[in-house]
Amino acid sequence: YVKMPESTTILGAAKLSGKTAKGLSVGLLESVTQNENAIIDKEGVRRKESVEPLTSYLVGRIQQDFNKGETVIGGLVTAVNRNITNPALNFLPASAYTGGIDFQHSWKDRTWYVAGNAEFSYLKGDPEAIIDLQQSSARYYQRPDQHYLTVDSSRTTLTGFGGTLKAGRTSQKKIQFETSLTLRSPGLEFNDIGYMRYSDLIHHGTWVAYYIRNPFAIFNNFYLNTNYWMYFNFSGKLLSFYTNMNFNTQFKNRWFLNGSFTRTSRNTNVSLLRGGPSFLSPGEMEYNLNLNTDQAKKVSFNLGGYLDAGDSNSNQVSACWAGLNIRPMNSLSISLSPEYDVQAAKLQYVGTFGSVNNAAYLFGELNMKTLGTVFRVNFTINPELTIEYYGQPFVSAGKYSNFSKITNPFAVRFHDRYRIFTPEQISYKDGDNIYVIDEDMDGNSEYSFGNPDFNFRQFRSNLVIRWEYHPGSTIYLVWSQGRTSTDLNGIFSFGPDMRELFKTVPRNIFLLKLSYWFAF
C-alpha cells in the first residue's frame, strides 16, 4: 500500500521586478519545493521513500531599451537544481540550465524591423536521465532510419542550442511582411522549467499581408494574409511544407468575419511510430470560418466551424462552436461557449511490440467525439471588489477498430503502408479486456494489448473574489473544484457521461493571496 502526495509543497518563493529611469528592466524569480516522501506499507512494515526531490527553480531576465525603445537588447537565464537522494529518481536531471540573448531593432518610425535570439541548454544527471532525454518524444535519437544521431548510454550531459532571426515591415501602410529562420539543435531541452514539444528542426517561413484600414463599401477594414512555412531536420531533409491564406474583416455594423485555409504537403512524420522509422503521412486541407456579432451590444454571439480533410481518406476532423455573451448591466457579463468535435483517423498509435531489431508498430482506426463548454460570469460590484466564475465541463469518447500493423512506411499508396488484421488474426477477451493477435494463425499469439477505447470526463471550475483594500494592495480568495472520471466503453453519450462525472468525488482547493504595495 502506498500513500503518495499529489503535489509538491513550495517552501518559499521570491520575486523582484522593476524598471529604471534609463530603460533597464530586471526580473528575478526564485522558488524552492521540498522533498516529498511516500509512505509505503508492505506486510505491515512501513518505510518512507522520496518521490520528489528538494528542488530549486530560478528565472532571471534583464532588458535594456535604447533610443526610446527602437532598439531593445535582453538576456534570460534559468536554472533547476535537484537534490536527488533516491536512486529511483535518477530519471530526472540533477541540473538543468538554459540561457539566451535577444534583440530587436526598428527604424523609419518603426516601419522596418529586424529581431532575433540565440539560446542554449545544458543538462547534467545520471546516465538514466540522459538516455531518457535522448529517447524522448522531443528528439527520438533511436530512430532506425537516420544516421546522424545515436543514443549514447554513457553520457551524463546533454547540450543544445537554437536561435531565430527575422525581419519585416509593419506600419500603417497597406503591405506588411515578415520572413524568419529558426534553428533548434537535437539536444536543445527546455522542459525542466518551460515547455518544448520538439527539437532537431530548421524552420523557415514568410508571410505577406494586405491591410485596408479605412472604411469602404460595407467594410470598416479588411485584412488578407498569405504565407508559407517549411520544416527540415538537422540532416537537411525536408519534413513538411505548408501554405496558408487567411482573412479578417469588420463590417460597418461592427460584426466580424474571419477564415482561413491551409494546405499541408505530403510529409515525413518522424514521431508517428514513437521512436520507430519515419512515416510518409498524406497531405491535408484545413478550413476555418468564424462570425462574431457586435460585442458592444448587450447580447452578442459567435459561430464557427472547422474541417480538416486528409488525402487518401487518412484523417478527418470536423468541429463547430458557438458563443453567447450577455451583459444585462455594465457591471455584469455572462458567457456560454459550447464546442463539438468529431475525429476519424485511419492510423492512431496503439503500441510497439517485439525487439528493437524486429519491432512491430500497431495502430487502430479511431473514431472520437468530444463535447465541451465554457461558462463565465464576471461581476464588478465596484472598482475595488470583483467576482469571477469559470466553469468547464468536458466529455470525450474514443472507439478503436480495424487494428493494423505498419508494413511499408514509405509505400507509394497510403493504404499499402499498413495491413489491417483479419477477423481470424485478432480476437478480444472480454473478461481480461485485451486484444490478442495471432498474425500467422498458428494458434500462438504474437501480440496482445489492453482495450484502448476510452471515455474521459472532466469538470473544472474556479471562483475568484478580488478585493483591492488599499490602492495597489489586493486580497484574492479562490475556490477551485475539479472532477475527473474515466471509462473504457468508448461510447459517447453526453447526458449519462455528465451524470457519471458528477457522481465523482470532487477535489476542492481553497487559496488566499495577499499583496501589499509599497510606494517609495
XYZ file of N, CA, C and O in Angstrom, residues 121 133-134 136 138-141 143 148-149 158-161 183-189 196 198-201 233-235:
120
model
N 21.112 25.214 -23.966
C 20.680 24.449 -22.793
C 21.788 23.472 -22.411
O 22.533 22.993 -23.267
N 16.227 11.388 -22.009
C 16.126 12.608 -22.804
C 16.447 12.340 -24.277
O 15.778 12.874 -25.172
N 17.456 11.519 -24.524
C 17.806 11.204 -25.908
C 16.677 10.460 -26.620
O 16.478 10.636 -27.831
N 13.392 10.653 -25.745
C 12.095 11.263 -25.501
C 11.452 11.691 -26.811
O 12.100 11.773 -27.859
N 10.683 14.482 -27.807
C 11.200 15.745 -28.343
C 12.326 15.529 -29.340
O 12.674 16.437 -30.088
N 12.919 14.298 -29.373
C 14.081 14.110 -30.263
C 14.188 12.716 -30.869
O 14.611 12.585 -32.008
N 13.878 11.637 -30.173
C 13.927 10.277 -30.735
C 15.268 9.974 -31.426
O 15.335 9.667 -32.614
N 16.342 10.035 -30.657
C 17.651 9.678 -31.207
C 17.679 8.234 -31.722
O 18.521 7.886 -32.554
N 15.709 6.546 -33.623
C 15.050 6.240 -34.891
C 15.991 5.428 -35.793
O 17.111 5.858 -36.082
N 22.471 10.339 -38.289
C 23.217 11.477 -37.766
C 23.039 11.632 -36.262
O 23.665 12.512 -35.652
N 22.210 10.799 -35.633
C 22.010 10.816 -34.185
C 22.155 9.398 -33.650
O 21.679 8.441 -34.266
N 23.757 16.649 -21.565
C 23.101 16.885 -22.849
C 23.109 18.384 -23.100
O 22.682 19.164 -22.242
N 23.616 18.785 -24.250
C 23.684 20.206 -24.587
C 22.974 20.468 -25.904
O 22.868 19.583 -26.758
N 22.500 21.678 -26.059
C 21.822 22.054 -27.285
C 21.842 23.555 -27.476
O 22.166 24.319 -26.555
N 21.499 23.974 -28.680
C 21.476 25.394 -28.990
C 20.337 25.667 -29.964
O 19.778 24.763 -30.594
N 16.298 27.775 -35.732
C 17.055 26.534 -35.551
C 16.839 26.009 -34.145
O 16.793 26.781 -33.184
N 16.709 24.690 -34.028
C 16.725 24.028 -32.720
C 17.541 22.755 -32.870
O 17.122 21.820 -33.555
N 18.696 22.711 -32.267
C 19.548 21.531 -32.397
C 18.892 20.341 -31.705
O 18.025 20.505 -30.840
N 19.294 19.107 -32.073
C 18.654 17.930 -31.466
C 18.741 17.896 -29.946
O 17.841 17.384 -29.290
N 19.816 18.444 -29.374
C 19.985 18.352 -27.928
C 19.335 19.460 -27.129
O 19.393 19.450 -25.891
N 18.690 20.422 -27.776
C 18.080 21.534 -27.048
C 16.942 21.024 -26.168
O 16.113 20.219 -26.600
N 16.884 21.500 -24.936
C 15.893 20.991 -23.978
C 15.494 22.098 -23.010
O 16.341 22.666 -22.312
N 8.574 22.513 -24.316
C 9.115 22.339 -25.655
C 8.689 20.978 -26.176
O 9.018 19.944 -25.592
N 9.338 19.709 -29.387
C 10.248 19.042 -30.307
C 11.499 19.883 -30.511
O 11.512 21.103 -30.316
N 12.556 19.203 -30.896
C 13.822 19.840 -31.265
C 14.222 19.262 -32.622
O 13.387 18.748 -33.352
N 15.505 19.350 -32.968
C 16.004 18.804 -34.231
C 15.210 19.352 -35.413
O 14.632 18.596 -36.200
N 15.172 20.670 -35.542
C 14.425 21.249 -36.658
C 15.069 22.540 -37.138
O 15.765 23.238 -36.407
N 14.946 18.745 -40.801
C 15.686 18.337 -39.617
C 17.164 18.621 -39.828
O 17.569 19.123 -40.881
N 18.007 18.318 -38.841
C 19.409 18.701 -38.909
C 20.220 17.849 -39.884
O 21.404 18.109 -40.094
N 19.613 16.836 -40.482
C 20.281 16.124 -41.570
C 20.060 16.825 -42.902
O 20.629 16.430 -43.921
